[in-house]
Coordinates of C-alpha atoms and ligand atoms in Angstrom, one line a residue:
Chain A
M492 CA 32.8 -101.0 51.3
N493 CA 33.6 -101.5 54.9
N494 CA 31.4 -104.6 55.1
A495 CA 33.8 -106.3 52.7
R496 CA 36.2 -106.7 55.6
K497 CA 34.8 -109.5 57.6
T498 CA 35.7 -109.9 61.2
H499 CA 37.8 -113.0 61.6
I500 CA 36.5 -115.3 64.2
R501 CA 38.7 -118.4 64.8
I502 CA 36.7 -121.4 63.6
N503 CA 38.0 -124.9 63.8
P504 CA 39.0 -125.9 60.2
M505 CA 37.4 -129.3 60.7
L506 CA 34.0 -127.8 61.2
P507 CA 32.8 -128.2 57.6
W508 CA 33.7 -131.9 57.6
I509 CA 31.8 -132.9 60.7
L510 CA 28.5 -133.2 59.0
P511 CA 29.7 -135.3 56.0
A512 CA 31.8 -137.5 58.2
G513 CA 28.9 -138.2 60.6
L514 CA 26.7 -139.0 57.6
I515 CA 29.2 -141.4 56.2
L516 CA 29.7 -143.0 59.6
A517 CA 25.9 -143.5 60.1
W518 CA 25.7 -144.9 56.6
T519 CA 28.5 -147.4 57.1
A520 CA 26.9 -148.5 60.4
A521 CA 23.6 -149.0 58.7
A522 CA 25.2 -151.0 56.0
E523 CA 27.3 -153.1 58.3
L524 CA 24.3 -153.9 60.5
R525 CA 22.2 -154.7 57.4
L526 CA 19.5 -152.2 58.5
V527 CA 18.7 -151.5 54.9
P528 CA 19.0 -153.9 51.9
S529 CA 22.0 -153.1 49.7
Y530 CA 19.8 -152.4 46.6
V531 CA 18.4 -149.4 48.5
L532 CA 21.6 -148.2 50.0
P533 CA 24.8 -150.0 49.1
H534 CA 27.8 -150.2 51.4
P535 CA 30.2 -147.2 51.1
R536 CA 33.0 -149.6 50.3
E537 CA 31.0 -150.7 47.2
I538 CA 30.4 -147.1 46.2
I539 CA 34.1 -146.4 46.4
H540 CA 34.8 -149.4 44.3
T541 CA 32.2 -148.5 41.7
G542 CA 33.4 -145.0 41.6
Y543 CA 37.0 -146.1 41.1
V544 CA 35.9 -148.4 38.2
Y545 CA 33.7 -145.7 36.7
I546 CA 36.5 -143.2 36.7
F547 CA 39.6 -145.3 36.0
G548 CA 38.1 -148.4 34.4
G549 CA 39.0 -151.8 35.8
P550 CA 39.7 -155.4 35.2
D551 CA 36.0 -156.4 35.3
T552 CA 35.1 -154.2 32.4
G553 CA 31.4 -153.7 33.2
M554 CA 29.2 -151.4 31.2
Y555 CA 30.1 -148.4 33.4
A556 CA 33.9 -149.0 33.6
G557 CA 36.0 -146.0 32.5
R558 CA 33.1 -143.9 31.2
F559 CA 33.7 -141.0 33.5
V560 CA 35.8 -138.9 31.2
A561 CA 33.5 -139.1 28.3
D562 CA 30.4 -138.4 30.5
A563 CA 32.0 -135.5 32.3
K564 CA 33.1 -134.0 29.1
A565 CA 29.7 -134.2 27.5
S566 CA 28.0 -132.8 30.6
L567 CA 30.6 -130.0 31.0
I568 CA 30.1 -128.9 27.4
R569 CA 26.4 -128.8 27.8
V570 CA 26.6 -126.8 31.1
C571 CA 29.1 -124.4 29.7
A572 CA 27.1 -123.8 26.5
G573 CA 23.9 -123.3 28.4
F574 CA 25.5 -121.1 31.1
A575 CA 27.3 -119.1 28.5
V576 CA 24.1 -118.4 26.6
A577 CA 22.4 -117.4 29.9
A578 CA 25.2 -115.0 30.9
A579 CA 25.5 -113.5 27.4
A580 CA 21.8 -112.7 27.5
G581 CA 21.4 -112.1 31.2
I582 CA 24.2 -109.6 31.7
P583 CA 23.4 -107.1 28.9
L584 CA 19.7 -107.3 29.5
G585 CA 20.2 -107.0 33.2
V586 CA 22.4 -103.9 32.8
M587 CA 19.9 -102.2 30.5
S588 CA 16.9 -103.0 32.7
G589 CA 18.8 -101.9 35.8
R590 CA 19.7 -98.6 34.2
L591 CA 16.8 -97.8 31.8
P592 CA 13.3 -97.7 33.3
V593 CA 11.9 -98.2 29.8
V594 CA 13.6 -101.6 29.4
E595 CA 12.7 -102.5 33.0
R596 CA 9.1 -101.8 32.2
L597 CA 9.3 -103.6 28.9
L598 CA 10.8 -106.8 30.3
S599 CA 9.8 -107.2 34.0
T600 CA 6.3 -108.5 33.4
S601 CA 7.3 -111.1 30.9
V602 CA 10.4 -112.2 32.7
N603 CA 8.6 -112.6 36.0
G604 CA 5.8 -114.5 34.2
I605 CA 8.1 -116.9 32.5
R606 CA 10.2 -117.3 35.7
A607 CA 7.1 -118.4 37.5
V608 CA 6.9 -121.5 35.2
P609 CA 8.8 -124.4 36.7
G610 CA 11.7 -125.3 34.5
I611 CA 10.6 -128.9 34.2
S612 CA 7.4 -127.9 32.4
W613 CA 9.6 -126.7 29.5
L614 CA 10.9 -130.2 29.1
P615 CA 8.2 -131.6 26.9
L616 CA 8.1 -128.5 24.7
A617 CA 11.9 -128.6 24.4
L618 CA 11.8 -132.2 23.4
I619 CA 9.4 -131.4 20.6
W620 CA 11.4 -128.4 19.5
F621 CA 14.9 -129.7 19.8
G622 CA 14.6 -133.5 20.1
I623 CA 16.6 -135.6 22.5
G624 CA 20.1 -134.5 23.2
M625 CA 22.5 -131.5 23.3
K626 CA 20.1 -128.8 22.1
T627 CA 17.3 -129.6 24.6
T628 CA 19.7 -129.8 27.5
V629 CA 21.4 -126.5 26.5
F630 CA 18.0 -124.9 26.1
L631 CA 16.9 -125.9 29.6
V632 CA 20.1 -124.9 31.2
A633 CA 20.2 -121.6 29.5
L634 CA 16.6 -120.9 30.3
A635 CA 17.0 -121.7 34.0
A636 CA 20.3 -120.0 34.5
F637 CA 19.2 -116.8 32.7
F638 CA 16.9 -115.6 35.5
P639 CA 19.2 -115.4 38.5
V640 CA 21.9 -113.8 36.2
Y641 CA 19.4 -111.3 34.8
I642 CA 17.7 -110.4 38.1
N643 CA 20.8 -110.0 40.2
C644 CA 22.6 -108.0 37.5
A645 CA 19.6 -105.7 37.2
S646 CA 19.4 -105.2 40.9
G647 CA 23.1 -104.7 41.3
V648 CA 23.1 -102.0 38.5
R649 CA 20.1 -100.3 40.0
H650 CA 21.8 -100.0 43.3
V651 CA 25.0 -98.5 42.1
S652 CA 25.2 -95.2 43.9
P653 CA 24.0 -92.3 41.7
V654 CA 26.8 -90.2 43.1
L655 CA 29.3 -92.5 41.5
L656 CA 27.6 -92.0 38.1
R657 CA 27.6 -88.3 38.6
A658 CA 31.3 -88.4 39.5
G659 CA 31.9 -90.3 36.3
A660 CA 29.9 -87.9 34.2
M661 CA 31.7 -84.9 35.6
M662 CA 35.1 -86.5 34.8
G663 CA 33.9 -86.8 31.2
V664 CA 32.9 -90.4 31.2
R665 CA 30.3 -91.2 28.5
R666 CA 27.9 -94.1 28.3
V667 CA 30.0 -96.9 27.0
R668 CA 32.9 -96.4 29.3
G669 CA 30.5 -95.6 32.2
T670 CA 29.0 -99.0 31.7
F671 CA 32.3 -100.9 31.9
A672 CA 34.1 -98.6 34.3
I673 CA 31.4 -97.8 36.7
L674 CA 28.1 -99.8 36.4
L675 CA 29.6 -103.3 36.0
P676 CA 32.2 -102.9 38.7
G677 CA 29.7 -101.2 41.0
A678 CA 27.3 -104.1 40.5
M679 CA 30.0 -106.7 40.7
P680 CA 29.0 -108.3 44.1
S681 CA 25.4 -108.8 42.8
L682 CA 26.7 -109.9 39.5
I683 CA 28.9 -112.6 41.1
S684 CA 25.9 -113.9 43.2
G685 CA 23.8 -114.0 40.1
L686 CA 26.4 -115.9 38.1
R687 CA 27.1 -118.4 40.9
L688 CA 23.4 -119.1 41.4
G689 CA 23.0 -119.5 37.7
L690 CA 25.8 -121.9 37.4
G691 CA 24.4 -124.0 40.3
I692 CA 21.0 -124.1 38.6
S693 CA 22.8 -125.1 35.4
W694 CA 23.9 -128.3 37.0
A695 CA 20.4 -129.1 38.2
Y696 CA 18.9 -128.6 34.8
L697 CA 21.7 -130.4 33.1
V698 CA 20.6 -133.6 34.9
L699 CA 17.0 -132.9 34.0
G700 CA 17.9 -132.5 30.3
E701 CA 20.0 -135.6 30.4
L702 CA 17.3 -137.7 32.0
T703 CA 15.5 -137.8 28.7
G704 CA 17.6 -140.6 27.2
V705 CA 20.7 -139.1 25.8
Q706 CA 23.6 -141.5 25.3
N707 CA 26.3 -139.9 27.6
G708 CA 26.6 -137.4 30.3
L709 CA 26.5 -137.6 34.1
G710 CA 22.7 -137.3 34.2
A711 CA 22.4 -140.0 31.6
V712 CA 24.5 -142.4 33.6
I713 CA 22.2 -141.8 36.7
M714 CA 19.1 -142.5 34.6
D715 CA 20.6 -145.5 32.9
A716 CA 21.7 -147.0 36.2
R717 CA 18.2 -146.7 37.6
M718 CA 16.9 -148.8 34.7
V719 CA 19.3 -151.6 35.5
G720 CA 19.0 -151.2 39.3
R721 CA 22.5 -150.1 39.9
T722 CA 22.0 -148.0 43.0
D723 CA 25.8 -147.7 43.6
V724 CA 26.2 -146.1 40.2
I725 CA 23.4 -143.6 40.9
I726 CA 25.1 -142.6 44.1
V727 CA 28.5 -142.3 42.4
G728 CA 26.9 -140.0 39.8
I729 CA 25.3 -137.8 42.5
V730 CA 28.6 -137.5 44.4
I731 CA 30.5 -136.7 41.2
I732 CA 28.0 -134.0 40.2
A733 CA 28.3 -132.5 43.7
F734 CA 32.0 -132.4 43.4
I735 CA 32.1 -131.0 39.9
G736 CA 29.4 -128.5 40.8
R737 CA 31.5 -127.3 43.8
I738 CA 34.7 -127.1 41.8
S739 CA 33.0 -125.2 38.9
D740 CA 31.6 -122.7 41.4
Q741 CA 35.1 -122.1 42.8
M742 CA 36.5 -121.8 39.3
L743 CA 33.9 -119.3 38.3
T744 CA 34.7 -117.1 41.4
G745 CA 38.4 -117.6 40.8
C746 CA 38.1 -116.5 37.2
L747 CA 36.1 -113.5 38.0
R748 CA 38.6 -112.5 40.7
L749 CA 41.4 -113.0 38.3
C750 CA 39.8 -110.9 35.5
F751 CA 38.2 -108.1 37.4
K752 CA 39.7 -105.8 40.1
S753 CA 36.2 -105.1 41.4
A754 CA 35.6 -108.8 42.0
R755 CA 38.9 -109.1 43.8
R756 CA 38.3 -106.1 45.9
S757 CA 34.6 -106.0 46.7
A758 CA 33.7 -109.5 47.9
Chain B
M509 CA 43.1 -79.5 27.7
T510 CA 42.5 -75.8 27.3
K511 CA 42.3 -73.6 30.4
P512 CA 41.0 -70.4 29.1
F513 CA 40.8 -68.7 32.5
K514 CA 44.1 -69.7 33.9
V515 CA 45.6 -66.2 33.6
F516 CA 44.0 -64.6 36.6
S517 CA 45.7 -65.1 39.9
A518 CA 43.8 -66.1 43.0
G519 CA 43.1 -63.8 45.8
K520 CA 44.5 -60.7 44.2
P521 CA 42.2 -57.7 44.2
R522 CA 40.3 -57.7 40.9
A523 CA 41.4 -54.3 39.6
V524 CA 39.6 -54.7 36.3
Q525 CA 36.2 -56.3 36.2
Q526 CA 36.6 -59.4 34.1
S527 CA 33.8 -61.1 32.4
S528 CA 32.2 -63.6 34.7
I529 CA 33.2 -67.2 34.4
L530 CA 29.8 -68.3 35.9
E531 CA 26.6 -66.4 35.5
I532 CA 23.4 -67.3 37.2
K533 CA 20.4 -65.3 35.8
D534 CA 17.1 -65.5 37.6
L535 CA 17.5 -69.2 38.3
G536 CA 14.4 -70.9 39.6
L537 CA 13.9 -74.6 40.3
H538 CA 11.3 -76.7 41.9
F539 CA 10.9 -80.4 42.7
Q540 CA 7.7 -82.4 42.3
V541 CA 7.1 -84.2 45.7
N542 CA 4.1 -86.5 45.9
G543 CA 2.3 -84.5 43.2
S544 CA 2.8 -81.2 44.9
V545 CA 5.3 -78.6 43.8
L546 CA 8.2 -77.8 46.2
P547 CA 10.0 -74.6 45.2
V548 CA 13.6 -75.0 46.1
L549 CA 15.4 -72.1 44.3
E550 CA 13.9 -68.7 43.5
K551 CA 15.3 -65.8 41.4
I552 CA 19.0 -66.6 42.1
R553 CA 21.1 -64.0 40.5
L554 CA 24.9 -64.3 40.9
A555 CA 28.1 -63.8 38.9
V556 CA 31.3 -65.5 39.8
Q557 CA 34.6 -63.9 38.6
P558 CA 37.5 -66.0 37.3
G559 CA 39.8 -67.0 40.1
E560 CA 37.4 -66.1 42.8
M561 CA 36.8 -68.1 45.9
M562 CA 33.1 -67.8 46.5
C563 CA 31.4 -69.4 49.5
V564 CA 27.7 -70.2 49.6
L565 CA 26.5 -70.1 53.2
G566 CA 23.1 -71.1 54.3
P567 CA 21.1 -73.3 56.6
S568 CA 20.5 -76.9 55.9
G569 CA 17.8 -77.4 53.3
C570 CA 18.1 -74.0 51.7
G571 CA 19.0 -75.5 48.3
K572 CA 22.8 -75.2 48.3
T573 CA 23.4 -78.7 47.0
T574 CA 20.6 -78.1 44.4
L575 CA 22.3 -74.9 43.3
L576 CA 25.6 -76.7 42.9
N577 CA 24.0 -79.5 41.0
V578 CA 22.7 -77.0 38.5
L579 CA 26.2 -75.5 38.1
A580 CA 27.7 -78.9 37.7
G581 CA 25.1 -79.7 35.0
F582 CA 23.4 -82.6 36.9
L583 CA 20.2 -80.7 37.1
K584 CA 18.6 -78.4 34.5
P585 CA 17.4 -75.0 35.5
G586 CA 13.6 -74.7 35.9
T587 CA 13.5 -71.1 34.9
G588 CA 16.3 -68.6 34.1
Q589 CA 19.7 -69.3 32.7
V590 CA 23.0 -70.5 33.9
L591 CA 26.1 -69.7 31.9
A592 CA 29.7 -71.0 32.2
H593 CA 32.4 -69.3 30.2
G594 CA 29.5 -67.3 28.6
R595 CA 27.8 -70.4 27.3
S596 CA 24.7 -72.1 28.6
I597 CA 25.5 -75.3 30.6
S598 CA 24.3 -78.3 28.8
G599 CA 25.5 -81.1 31.1
P600 CA 28.3 -82.2 33.4
G601 CA 31.9 -81.9 32.1
P602 CA 35.5 -81.8 33.3
D603 CA 35.7 -78.0 33.1
R604 CA 33.4 -77.9 36.2
C605 CA 34.5 -80.5 38.7
V606 CA 32.7 -81.4 41.9
V607 CA 34.0 -82.5 45.2
F608 CA 31.0 -84.2 46.7
Q609 CA 29.8 -84.0 50.3
E610 CA 29.6 -87.8 50.6
D611 CA 32.2 -90.3 49.8
A612 CA 32.1 -90.6 46.0
L613 CA 35.3 -92.5 45.3
F614 CA 35.2 -95.7 43.4
P615 CA 35.5 -98.4 46.1
W616 CA 37.0 -100.9 43.7
L617 CA 39.9 -98.7 42.7
T618 CA 43.0 -97.8 44.7
V619 CA 43.7 -94.3 45.7
A620 CA 46.1 -93.9 42.7
E621 CA 43.6 -95.5 40.3
N622 CA 40.9 -93.2 41.5
I623 CA 43.0 -90.1 40.9
G624 CA 44.0 -91.4 37.4
F625 CA 40.4 -92.3 36.5
G626 CA 39.6 -89.1 34.6
L627 CA 42.8 -89.3 32.6
K628 CA 41.9 -92.4 30.7
G629 CA 41.0 -91.8 27.1
K630 CA 43.0 -88.5 26.9
G631 CA 45.7 -90.0 24.8
L632 CA 48.3 -90.1 27.5
S633 CA 50.8 -92.9 27.8
R634 CA 50.7 -95.1 30.8
R635 CA 53.9 -93.6 32.1
Q636 CA 52.7 -90.0 31.6
R637 CA 49.5 -90.9 33.6
R638 CA 51.6 -92.5 36.3
E639 CA 53.8 -89.5 36.6
M640 CA 50.8 -87.1 36.8
V641 CA 49.0 -89.3 39.4
D642 CA 52.2 -89.3 41.5
R643 CA 52.5 -85.6 41.3
Y644 CA 48.9 -85.1 42.4
L645 CA 49.2 -87.7 45.1
D646 CA 52.2 -85.8 46.4
M647 CA 50.3 -82.5 46.2
V648 CA 47.6 -83.7 48.6
G649 CA 50.1 -85.4 50.8
L650 CA 49.1 -89.0 50.0
L651 CA 52.2 -90.3 48.2
P652 CA 52.6 -93.3 50.4
F653 CA 49.0 -94.3 50.1
G654 CA 48.6 -94.7 46.4
G655 CA 48.0 -98.4 46.7
Y656 CA 45.4 -98.3 49.4
L657 CA 41.7 -98.8 48.8
P658 CA 39.2 -96.1 49.9
S659 CA 37.9 -98.4 52.6
E660 CA 41.4 -98.5 54.1
I661 CA 41.9 -94.7 54.6
S662 CA 40.3 -92.1 56.8
G663 CA 37.6 -89.6 55.9
G664 CA 40.0 -86.8 55.6
M665 CA 42.3 -88.8 53.3
K666 CA 39.3 -89.7 51.1
Q667 CA 38.5 -86.0 50.6
R668 CA 42.1 -85.4 49.7
V669 CA 41.7 -88.1 47.0
S670 CA 38.5 -86.5 45.9
L671 CA 40.3 -83.2 45.5
A672 CA 43.2 -84.7 43.7
R673 CA 41.1 -86.7 41.2
V674 CA 39.5 -83.5 40.0
L675 CA 42.5 -81.2 40.2
I676 CA 44.3 -83.6 37.9
L677 CA 41.8 -82.7 35.2
E678 CA 42.8 -79.0 35.6
P679 CA 39.2 -77.7 35.8
A680 CA 38.6 -74.0 35.4
I681 CA 35.9 -74.3 38.0
L682 CA 35.8 -76.3 41.2
L683 CA 32.5 -76.9 42.9
M684 CA 32.7 -78.1 46.4
D685 CA 29.6 -79.2 48.4
E686 CA 30.4 -79.1 52.1
P687 CA 33.3 -81.3 51.5
F688 CA 34.8 -81.1 55.0
V689 CA 31.7 -81.3 57.2
A690 CA 32.2 -84.9 58.2
L691 CA 35.7 -84.3 59.4
D692 CA 36.9 -83.5 62.9
S693 CA 37.8 -79.8 63.4
Q694 CA 41.6 -80.4 63.3
T695 CA 41.4 -82.3 60.0
R696 CA 38.9 -79.8 58.6
Q697 CA 41.3 -76.9 59.3
E698 CA 44.1 -78.8 57.6
M699 CA 41.9 -79.4 54.6
Q700 CA 41.0 -75.7 54.4
Q701 CA 44.6 -74.8 54.4
L702 CA 45.4 -77.4 51.8
L703 CA 42.6 -76.0 49.6
L704 CA 43.8 -72.5 50.0
S705 CA 47.4 -73.4 49.1
L706 CA 46.2 -75.3 46.0
W707 CA 43.9 -72.5 45.0
K708 CA 46.8 -70.1 45.3
R709 CA 48.8 -72.3 43.0
F710 CA 46.2 -73.1 40.4
S711 CA 44.0 -70.0 40.7
H712 CA 40.9 -71.9 39.6
T713 CA 37.5 -70.5 40.4
V714 CA 35.9 -72.1 43.4
V715 CA 32.3 -72.2 44.5
F716 CA 32.4 -73.6 48.0
V717 CA 29.2 -74.6 49.8
T718 CA 29.1 -74.6 53.6
H719 CA 26.9 -74.0 56.5
D720 CA 29.8 -73.1 58.8
V721 CA 30.4 -69.4 59.2
R722 CA 34.0 -69.8 60.3
E723 CA 34.8 -71.9 57.3
A724 CA 33.3 -69.3 55.0
V725 CA 35.3 -66.5 56.6
T726 CA 38.5 -68.6 56.4
L727 CA 38.1 -69.3 52.7
A728 CA 36.0 -66.8 50.9
D729 CA 36.6 -63.7 48.8
R730 CA 32.9 -63.3 48.8
V731 CA 30.1 -65.0 50.8
V732 CA 26.7 -65.5 49.3
M733 CA 24.2 -65.9 52.1
M734 CA 21.1 -67.9 51.3
D735 CA 17.7 -68.1 53.0
K736 CA 15.4 -71.0 52.8
N737 CA 11.8 -71.8 51.7
P738 CA 12.4 -71.2 49.0
G739 CA 16.1 -70.9 48.6
R740 CA 17.2 -67.4 47.6
V741 CA 20.1 -65.0 47.9
K742 CA 19.8 -63.0 51.1
K743 CA 23.0 -61.0 50.9
V744 CA 26.4 -61.0 49.4
V745 CA 29.3 -60.0 51.7
E746 CA 32.8 -59.3 50.6
I747 CA 35.4 -60.6 53.0
E748 CA 38.1 -58.0 53.0
L749 CA 40.5 -59.8 55.5
Q750 CA 44.1 -60.0 54.5
R751 CA 45.4 -63.5 53.5
P752 CA 46.7 -65.5 55.2
R753 CA 43.9 -65.1 57.7
D754 CA 44.4 -65.6 61.4
P755 CA 41.4 -67.4 62.8
G756 CA 42.4 -66.3 66.3
G757 CA 42.5 -62.6 65.3
N758 CA 40.1 -59.9 66.3
L759 CA 39.0 -58.9 62.8
F760 CA 38.3 -62.6 62.0
H761 CA 36.0 -62.8 65.0
R762 CA 34.2 -59.6 64.1
Q763 CA 33.7 -60.8 60.6
C764 CA 32.2 -64.1 61.9
A765 CA 30.0 -62.3 64.3
Q766 CA 28.7 -60.1 61.5
L767 CA 27.8 -63.1 59.3
D768 CA 26.2 -64.8 62.3
D769 CA 24.0 -61.8 62.8
L770 CA 23.1 -61.7 59.2
L771 CA 22.2 -65.4 59.2
Q772 CA 20.0 -65.0 62.2
S773 CA 18.2 -61.9 61.0
R774 CA 15.0 -62.3 59.0
Ligands
LIG1467 N1 15.6 -84.9 44.3 C1 14.8 -84.2 45.1 N2 13.5 -84.4 45.1 C2 12.7 -83.7 45.9 N3 13.1 -82.8 46.8 C3 14.4 -82.5 46.9 C4 15.4 -83.3 46.0 N4 16.6 -82.8 46.3 C5 16.4 -81.9 47.3 N5 15.1 -81.7 47.6 C6 14.6 -80.8 48.6 O1 15.1 -79.5 48.2 C7 15.5 -78.7 49.3 C8 16.9 -78.3 49.2 O2 17.8 -79.4 49.3 P1 19.3 -79.2 49.2 O3 19.7 -78.5 47.9 O4 19.9 -80.6 49.4 O5 19.7 -78.3 50.5 P2 21.1 -78.1 51.2 O6 22.1 -78.7 50.4 O7 21.2 -76.6 51.3 O8 20.9 -78.7 52.5 C9 15.2 -79.6 50.6 O9 14.0 -79.3 51.1 C10 15.2 -81.0 50.0 O10 14.3 -81.8 50.7
LIG1468 MG1 23.6 -80.2 50.9

C-alpha cells in the first residue's frame, strides 16, 4: 500500500477557510448595503443572534429559544438508528455479494433497480406504512444509506487480492476467520468510503423525513420556520446540520481508526 | 503440530530410498480460455523425497506456477493424482506452505503480526506467540523490524517475512514460486544462502520454482527441467556438487553450462 503514504506538499493552513470567509464577507456586504431584503437573506449578525438563542435560550423566550438540544437529540437518534440499520444490512450483504458470485447474481439486479428510484419517491409510501415520525425517517435514512455501504463493501471485498486469500488458506484460515481477518481488513478503504458516504446521505434523508411534520428535529425546525417566515432560523438549521454532519463524519472515521488496525494503517 | 517427516536430514545422501513425501502421478491440467482448451500440464510424473531440495526449472509460461498451485491445493488436478504424505491432496493446508512470487503479506499487519498470523487459534498464549515470533524474526535477521509495516520495508525484507511466516508453522513441505526474482542479485544471493541455512536446520522438503539456472545449481539436490506448450517434464538432473557450493568454481560453471544446453535443446 505505497499509495497510502501521500507526498506532503506544504499548503497554507488558512486555505480551507478562504472560501467560507469570502462568502460571509460578501453576504455581510450585501446585507449592509440592503441589496436584498432581510426576509430573503437576513444579516449575519441576526443569524448569530438567532443561533445563540436557539442553542442556549435567551431572555426573549421566543418559540425557538433553547430548542437545540432536544432537536439535535431527536435527529441524532433517527440518523444513528437509520445508519445502523443500513450498516448492519449493507456490510454482511456486501461481503457476501463481493465474495460469492451466486449472491451477487441474486442481488445485483434488484439492488440496482431499487437504487435507481430517487429516495424522495419512497416518502409517500413510507408515510402510508409508518405514519409521520420516527419510523418513516429511520426507514428513509436506512434505505438511502444502505446502497453506498453495500456497493462499496462489495467492491472492496471483490478487489481483495486473491493471493492474500490463498495465503490465508495455506496458513489454515477457514471461512469465518478469513472474513474477519482478511476480507474485511482488505476491503477496509472501500468500506470506510461506503460508510462515510452512507452517513452523509443519512443526514440528507433525515431532513427529508423530518419535513413531513414531526414535532422536533433539525429538519422539523427548518420546515417549521418556513411556515412562519423565519429565514434566520432556516439558515441556523442549515448551518447546524452542516456542522453536525461534518463532526459525525470525523467521529465515524475516528471510531473506525480506533477500532481497526486496517483502518489506521491503510487510509 | 505433528511433523512426521522431520527425521531426515537435509542434503545428506539418501542411502535408503524413503517413501516419497510428494508424488505426482500423470498429472494433467488445462484451462478454459475464451471457450477453447489450453493444455498447461501434461503427464507430469515426479516423486519428491523427504528432506529433498528440488528445483523446477523452465521457461516462463511452462506451467511452473500452475504445478505449484496444484501441490499447494489451490488447484485441482485435471487428470492424474497428486499425493502428499501418501494421501490425495484435498486443499491448501499448513503442512504445505507457499512463499509466493509476488508480495503476499497482509499490508495492514506489521512484520511481527504477519509472522504470527498463522499461530492464531492454535491454543498458544499471547506470550508464547510473541516468543515464537521473536525467534523467527531473529532467524531471518529482521528482529529490529518487527513493528514495521510491509510498505515500509524493502522487497528482500518482505520475502524474509514471507519465509518466516510459513516457517513458524513448521511445514513439512515448503513450496516456493520464484520467490527471489524481483530482487537485485546481491540480495538474491543472500536470500539463497539464508534459505540453505534454514533448510539445513529444519530439513523440510523444498520444491523451489525458478527460471534461473544458476539459482537452481546453487540450491538443488535435483533439478526438474520443464518444457512448455504444454508443460511437461523434459529431464531430471541430479546436482552432485558438494555443499557448500562455490558459485565461482569450475564445477559449478560446468554444471550451469550443462543445464543451459539442456534448456536450449529441443
Ligand atoms: N487462471 C488461468 N486461466 C487461464 N490460463 C492460465 C491461468 N493461469 C495460467 N494460465 C496459463 O497457463 C500457462 C502456464 O502459466 P504459469 O503456470 O503461470 O507459468 P509459469 O509460472 O511457468 O510462468 C500460461 O500460458 C498461462 O497463460
Ligand atoms: Mg510463474
